[in-house]
């Protein structure tokens, strides 16, 4: 099989790394990829949003399967375009991608199918929203309807903050057209957890769970990020809770897709709030989480290529999906200043000192030729906010955590920051 993976972050590195283990796979291209992906696949200099060029590349290179990592090309309809060009593609089509690309679309889907979620109201008029400030009390949850690179949610503690956020979203249009519609939700308190599922038109199969750390600083302080680390499995779940989520959320979601004529095929990422009154859906994403993929795929024993092919053929029910009992911890190393502005081009050292059984997934990295007065050498440098995901497995969460942090200590670049509490189990949360 000849595969094209679209994207160039840590999630795509984890997908490429896992696909490379499949005996069926003899060639992997990744567009645009990054320095680490370049060790497992051939990187192609095409942006993930350049759908015409990706389709042309896939045709020219006899690609048997295109795997789409990020949400933006999915929302643009890359899967529809690939299929129209005769290329098999893994990921939801444009109609189903609205489940991530529009919060209002998802809220109405959830409400229509009686799937537990926070109560909500949508607004397209700034004045009407200002007049309704605090409709569900405080904190007030405000969400830009469209894609905003994970930054479109504001939890305002009081009226002044809420009004400021409304002005920014609908007046200054800081999220562009994504904020032309704003969804206001009831505030839910509880424990958050991510559940990723493989989905085809007949079947929904949850993967092993993962716990994400969204804030930049230890103890869940500071601004939100794309995710600073994960561990898998999440200890929030037990068999009873899982059975309830299957009954109250997964099965009605699949039935809802069928009833609404949404031919969802791909990965459905369900953001959950586990509350006193049961689990509620916070959001749907239509792709693997990043860095959830890094710890979850590290524990997958089955052939990922078989699963992807089965999903595209609506034969997910026929594949056996096996997981390792080992626990996984992924620690993200980020650029100084992230999630605000940061510098790029810092040389990364110590990647060659990492233990053989620890995987360093690359996110924002690039290869560069560095020359000084006496010589030239090739180096790996930073090129993004989240740079690396150091991922270790072990018999226990603690063993995986120790191993991950031991190896983190061998890697360095100027300004490097990471959370020290990834994988520390906070019993109070459970
Ligand atoms: P989202 O992009 O919808 O996942 O929201 C980003 C983050 O905002 C979530 O991970 C939660 O921490 C928080 N959040 C979103 N919706 C709610 C809600 N209704 N109640 C409380 N927190 C929320
Ligand atoms: N880690 C959260 C996400 O991928 O959206």
XYZ file of C-alpha atoms and ligand atoms in Angstrom:
458
model
C 0.000 0.000 0.000
C 1.092 3.522 -0.769
C -0.141 6.034 1.768
C -0.304 9.832 1.930
C -0.729 11.319 5.404
C -1.864 14.961 5.345
C -0.613 17.240 8.152
C 2.641 17.958 9.924
C 2.189 17.884 13.693
C 2.684 15.424 16.534
C -0.602 13.695 15.733
C 0.495 13.053 12.154
C 3.883 11.787 13.359
C 2.087 9.278 15.611
C -0.115 8.168 12.681
C 2.896 7.805 10.358
C 4.900 5.957 13.042
C 2.077 3.467 13.607
C 1.340 2.959 9.889
C 5.050 2.331 9.255
C 4.763 -0.778 11.468
C 2.195 -2.350 9.135
C 3.498 -5.115 6.869
C 0.962 -3.959 4.263
C 2.451 -0.500 3.971
C 5.442 -0.105 1.660
C 5.558 3.647 1.132
C 4.385 6.606 3.208
C 4.384 10.212 2.051
C 3.491 13.024 4.435
C 2.470 16.547 3.406
C 3.968 18.742 4.680
C 5.428 16.584 7.499
C 8.260 17.765 9.765
C 11.826 16.814 10.690
C 10.819 13.747 12.737
C 8.221 12.508 10.257
C 10.984 12.700 7.652
C 12.649 9.725 9.368
C 9.595 7.470 8.903
C 8.097 8.878 5.696
C 8.977 10.968 2.657
C 7.905 14.552 3.316
C 6.278 16.442 0.470
C 6.280 20.218 0.453
C 2.526 20.771 0.034
C 0.424 22.547 2.649
C -2.373 20.559 4.326
C -4.935 23.095 2.998
C -3.763 22.952 -0.630
C -6.366 20.408 -1.636
C -5.886 20.640 -5.422
C -2.163 19.981 -5.159
C -2.699 17.127 -2.681
C -5.215 15.446 -5.008
C -2.850 15.876 -7.970
C 0.045 14.456 -5.938
C -2.047 11.475 -4.812
C -3.024 10.681 -8.390
C 0.506 11.084 -9.745
C 1.946 8.854 -7.020
C -0.689 6.090 -7.155
C -1.748 6.632 -3.551
C -3.967 3.803 -2.260
C -5.057 5.616 0.896
C -4.926 9.252 2.019
C -5.206 9.832 5.783
C -6.240 13.335 6.794
C -4.890 14.482 10.187
C -6.061 18.098 10.823
C -9.541 19.611 10.954
C -9.067 22.470 8.492
C -8.667 20.418 5.278
C -11.489 18.127 6.473
C -13.798 21.128 6.915
C -12.762 22.364 3.455
C -13.950 19.059 1.971
C -10.664 17.317 1.161
C -12.241 13.869 1.504
C -14.988 14.715 -1.006
C -12.344 16.029 -3.432
C -10.090 12.997 -3.006
C -12.975 10.607 -3.544
C -14.116 12.522 -6.625
C -10.573 12.065 -7.953
C -10.823 8.315 -7.309
C -8.585 8.272 -4.219
C -9.620 6.451 -1.080
C -9.425 8.818 1.878
C -9.777 8.302 5.639
C -11.709 11.063 7.413
C -15.230 12.493 7.414
C -16.592 14.277 4.356
C -17.483 17.960 4.283
C -21.065 17.487 5.480
C -19.924 15.500 8.543
C -16.992 17.812 9.226
C -19.499 20.469 10.296
C -19.566 18.565 13.600
C -16.264 20.270 14.392
C -16.471 23.268 12.060
C -19.727 24.591 13.546
C -20.513 24.490 17.255
C -24.136 25.471 16.509
C -24.502 22.546 14.081
C -23.283 20.141 16.767
C -25.475 21.648 19.494
C -28.597 21.257 17.361
C -27.565 17.682 16.477
C -27.126 16.843 20.179
C -30.407 18.493 21.165
C -32.344 16.799 18.328
C -31.121 13.368 19.392
C -31.433 13.887 23.144
C -27.722 13.424 23.733
C -26.668 14.961 27.085
C -24.941 18.335 26.671
C -25.034 21.830 28.216
C -28.126 23.934 27.455
C -27.383 26.626 24.850
C -28.580 29.540 22.756
C -27.042 30.885 19.550
C -26.633 34.532 18.553
C -25.789 36.294 15.293
C -26.522 39.819 16.523
C -24.030 41.510 18.833
C -26.573 43.788 20.514
C -28.957 40.907 21.196
C -26.078 38.985 22.780
C -25.022 42.023 24.853
C -28.630 42.345 26.022
C -28.599 38.647 27.001
C -25.289 38.770 28.857
C -25.303 36.277 31.730
C -28.405 34.438 30.472
C -27.243 31.230 32.089
C -25.485 33.007 34.985
C -21.717 33.106 35.535
C -19.250 31.835 34.553
C -20.631 32.560 31.064
C -19.432 30.167 28.346
C -19.085 31.906 24.951
C -18.027 29.992 21.840
C -17.202 31.300 18.388
C -19.204 29.030 16.086
C -16.443 28.268 13.563
C -12.902 26.893 13.628
C -10.561 29.060 15.702
C -7.518 26.817 16.247
C -8.751 25.810 19.707
C -8.947 29.439 20.883
C -12.610 30.232 20.219
C -13.986 29.476 23.699
C -14.131 32.108 26.432
C -15.269 31.334 29.969
C -16.138 34.760 31.385
C -16.271 35.012 35.174
C -18.338 38.213 35.281
C -20.371 40.642 33.195
C -17.440 42.915 32.349
C -15.334 40.014 31.011
C -18.311 38.627 29.100
C -18.993 41.989 27.421
C -15.325 42.334 26.514
C -15.337 38.865 24.923
C -18.511 39.670 22.983
C -16.940 42.877 21.651
C -13.819 40.959 20.623
C -15.712 38.131 18.905
C -18.511 40.073 17.220
C -17.169 43.642 17.153
C -13.423 43.326 16.494
C -13.957 39.911 14.832
C -10.753 38.493 16.350
C -11.759 35.046 15.053
C -12.856 36.432 11.679
C -16.042 34.917 10.285
C -15.785 32.059 12.843
C -17.201 34.529 15.396
C -20.098 35.850 13.304
C -22.258 33.373 15.166
C -21.682 32.832 18.897
C -23.004 29.940 20.964
C -23.657 30.597 24.659
C -23.791 27.558 26.919
C -24.596 26.631 30.480
C -21.416 26.212 32.497
C -20.764 22.582 33.419
C -18.599 21.584 36.358
C -16.946 18.218 36.606
C -13.947 16.320 35.268
C -13.052 16.541 31.594
C -12.027 13.523 29.554
C -11.519 12.802 25.875
C -12.971 9.727 24.193
C -11.779 8.995 20.675
C -13.822 6.598 18.556
C -13.408 4.908 15.186
C -16.680 5.362 13.318
C -18.147 4.087 10.067
C -21.725 4.205 8.852
C -22.669 1.105 10.845
C -20.412 0.972 13.879
C -18.810 3.133 16.556
C -15.856 1.709 18.490
C -14.263 3.708 21.312
C -10.492 3.635 21.509
C -8.683 3.451 24.811
C -9.264 6.667 26.725
C -6.786 9.504 27.246
C -6.512 12.467 29.568
C -5.351 15.772 28.094
C -3.751 18.718 29.940
C -4.982 21.848 28.194
C -3.496 24.690 30.257
C 0.092 25.822 29.827
C 1.236 25.680 33.483
C 1.336 23.017 36.213
C -1.798 22.633 38.281
C -3.981 23.694 35.316
C -2.941 27.339 35.509
C -2.546 29.864 32.702
C -4.064 30.094 29.242
C -5.392 27.202 27.158
C -3.109 25.501 24.645
C -3.592 22.796 22.018
C -2.631 20.306 24.757
C 0.540 20.052 26.864
C 0.513 16.312 27.450
C -1.640 13.232 27.858
C -1.781 9.941 29.615
C -3.647 6.799 28.597
C -5.774 5.120 29.789
C -7.577 7.890 31.642
C -8.357 6.886 35.213
C -11.616 8.794 35.134
C -13.378 5.897 33.442
C -14.482 2.607 34.904
C -16.520 -0.128 33.175
C -19.783 1.179 34.626
C -19.176 4.742 33.410
C -18.046 3.441 30.013
C -21.221 1.385 29.651
C -23.302 4.422 30.508
C -21.460 6.613 28.004
C -21.951 3.942 25.346
C -25.680 3.817 26.048
C -26.330 7.542 26.539
C -23.863 9.080 24.102
C -22.183 6.710 21.611
C -25.218 4.721 20.482
C -27.532 7.762 20.126
C -24.755 9.576 18.224
C -24.436 6.777 15.670
C -28.232 6.514 15.409
C -28.365 10.308 14.957
C -25.826 10.186 12.112
C -27.945 7.519 10.428
C -31.223 9.393 10.967
C -29.780 12.696 9.665
C -28.067 11.118 6.657
C -24.583 11.978 7.915
C -22.235 9.303 6.498
C -19.554 9.823 9.163
C -16.430 7.736 8.526
C -13.244 8.500 10.439
C -12.329 9.407 13.996
C -14.877 11.110 16.221
C -13.272 12.783 19.214
C -15.798 13.398 21.963
C -14.890 15.958 24.611
C -16.789 14.960 27.747
C -17.561 16.562 31.060
C -18.186 13.908 33.704
C -20.632 15.669 36.023
C -22.613 14.636 39.089
C -25.622 14.062 36.798
C -23.770 11.889 34.311
C -21.511 12.570 31.339
C -22.235 15.410 28.933
C -20.777 16.207 25.522
C -18.729 19.427 25.502
C -17.689 19.184 21.880
C -17.127 16.928 18.906
C -13.934 16.974 16.871
C -13.690 14.964 13.688
C -10.090 13.748 13.871
C -7.562 12.321 16.307
C -6.673 14.618 19.211
C -3.187 16.045 19.460
C -1.511 14.957 21.819
C -4.140 12.268 22.572
C -3.078 10.348 19.425
C 0.507 10.109 20.679
C -0.352 8.210 23.873
C -3.334 6.274 22.485
C -1.619 5.025 19.301
C 1.435 4.040 21.390
C -0.834 1.447 22.996
C -2.475 0.126 19.812
C -1.416 -3.436 19.009
C -3.542 -3.932 15.888
C -2.585 -2.803 12.398
C -3.761 0.812 11.995
C -3.829 0.450 8.212
C -6.362 -2.413 8.520
C -8.564 -0.240 10.715
C -8.413 2.741 8.338
C -9.249 0.529 5.342
C -12.123 -1.146 7.204
C -13.617 2.235 8.120
C -13.527 3.442 4.513
C -15.360 0.223 3.466
C -17.920 0.303 6.309
C -16.381 -2.926 7.661
C -15.249 -1.619 11.044
C -17.343 -4.271 12.806
C -15.165 -6.984 11.218
C -11.781 -5.827 12.542
C -10.456 -6.801 15.915
C -8.868 -3.832 17.679
C -6.367 -4.836 20.358
C -4.747 -2.576 22.934
C -1.702 -3.080 25.105
C -2.218 -3.200 28.884
C 0.741 -0.855 29.202
C 0.112 2.710 30.271
C 1.395 5.642 28.206
C 2.464 9.182 29.075
C 3.237 11.911 26.515
C 4.944 15.124 27.675
C 4.858 18.052 25.248
C 7.941 20.270 25.028
C 6.923 23.733 23.869
C 8.662 26.913 22.728
C 9.191 29.693 25.296
C 6.231 32.096 25.122
C 3.737 29.541 23.738
C 0.683 29.779 23.565
C 1.497 33.459 22.990
C 4.199 34.541 20.554
C 7.478 32.626 20.464
C 10.696 32.493 18.473
C 11.523 29.731 16.001
C 14.766 28.249 14.743
C 16.215 27.154 18.113
C 18.507 24.152 17.759
C 17.272 21.027 19.568
C 19.915 18.868 21.247
C 19.811 15.470 22.927
C 17.426 13.684 20.559
C 20.119 11.022 20.082
C 20.273 10.399 23.852
C 16.692 9.165 24.139
C 16.082 5.517 25.198
C 15.184 3.116 22.419
C 11.760 2.307 23.805
C 10.783 5.973 24.198
C 9.296 7.696 21.155
C 9.799 11.399 20.540
C 6.994 12.520 18.260
C 7.870 15.708 16.412
C 5.372 18.566 16.070
C 6.917 21.976 15.288
C 10.369 20.931 14.051
C 12.352 21.462 10.863
C 15.709 20.268 9.539
C 18.253 22.953 8.902
C 21.792 23.168 7.643
C 23.770 25.141 10.215
C 27.180 26.474 9.187
C 29.764 28.163 11.386
C 33.283 29.313 10.580
C 34.769 25.800 10.506
C 32.030 23.430 9.324
C 28.442 22.764 8.328
C 26.097 20.215 9.869
C 22.446 19.352 9.711
C 20.398 20.085 12.819
C 16.818 19.815 14.015
C 15.391 23.208 14.977
C 12.107 24.423 16.445
C 9.477 25.686 14.012
C 6.268 25.818 16.040
C 4.682 26.346 19.466
C 4.421 22.723 20.438
C 7.738 21.186 19.416
C 8.057 17.575 20.614
C 5.962 14.947 22.433
C 8.136 12.630 24.513
C 6.107 9.424 24.835
C 6.886 6.489 27.105
C 5.027 3.329 28.068
C 5.317 1.296 31.258
C 3.573 -1.314 33.373
C 2.052 1.450 35.497
C 1.258 5.111 34.925
C 4.051 5.979 37.344
C 6.623 3.894 35.469
C 5.612 5.492 32.161
C 5.754 8.938 33.744
C 9.230 8.398 35.227
C 10.546 7.139 31.924
C 9.041 10.031 29.981
C 10.496 12.673 32.324
C 13.927 10.950 32.496
C 14.123 11.316 28.752
C 12.719 14.852 28.705
C 15.730 15.779 30.840
C 18.104 14.785 28.021
C 16.530 17.093 25.446
C 17.115 20.843 25.349
C 16.493 23.944 23.288
C 16.532 27.608 24.208
C 13.305 28.615 25.962
C 11.996 25.030 26.248
C 9.006 24.763 28.597
C 6.878 21.800 29.683
C 4.491 20.788 32.433
C 6.032 18.739 35.234
C 2.699 17.287 36.380
C 1.714 15.263 33.305
C 0.638 11.791 34.415
C 0.557 12.592 38.134
C -2.700 11.117 39.207
C -4.725 13.611 41.187
C -7.049 11.443 43.259
C -9.249 14.462 43.987
C -10.238 14.606 40.375
C -11.636 11.097 40.280
P -14.240 23.333 23.416
O -13.336 23.968 22.383
O -15.679 23.418 23.102
O -13.762 21.977 23.818
O -13.992 24.185 24.766
C -12.678 24.403 25.264
C -12.674 24.194 26.751
O -13.598 25.076 27.375
C -13.128 22.801 27.173
O -12.092 21.882 27.122
C -13.622 23.074 28.582
O -12.531 23.135 29.481
C -14.219 24.442 28.486
N -15.667 24.375 28.244
C -16.309 24.317 27.062
N -17.628 24.268 27.215
C -17.866 24.303 28.555
C -19.043 24.289 29.360
N -20.271 24.263 28.813
N -18.903 24.327 30.703
C -17.672 24.378 31.249
N -16.531 24.406 30.557
C -16.607 24.365 29.216
N -5.888 17.998 22.421
C -7.101 18.545 22.005
C -7.350 18.546 20.554
O -6.657 17.911 19.771
O -8.283 19.197 20.119
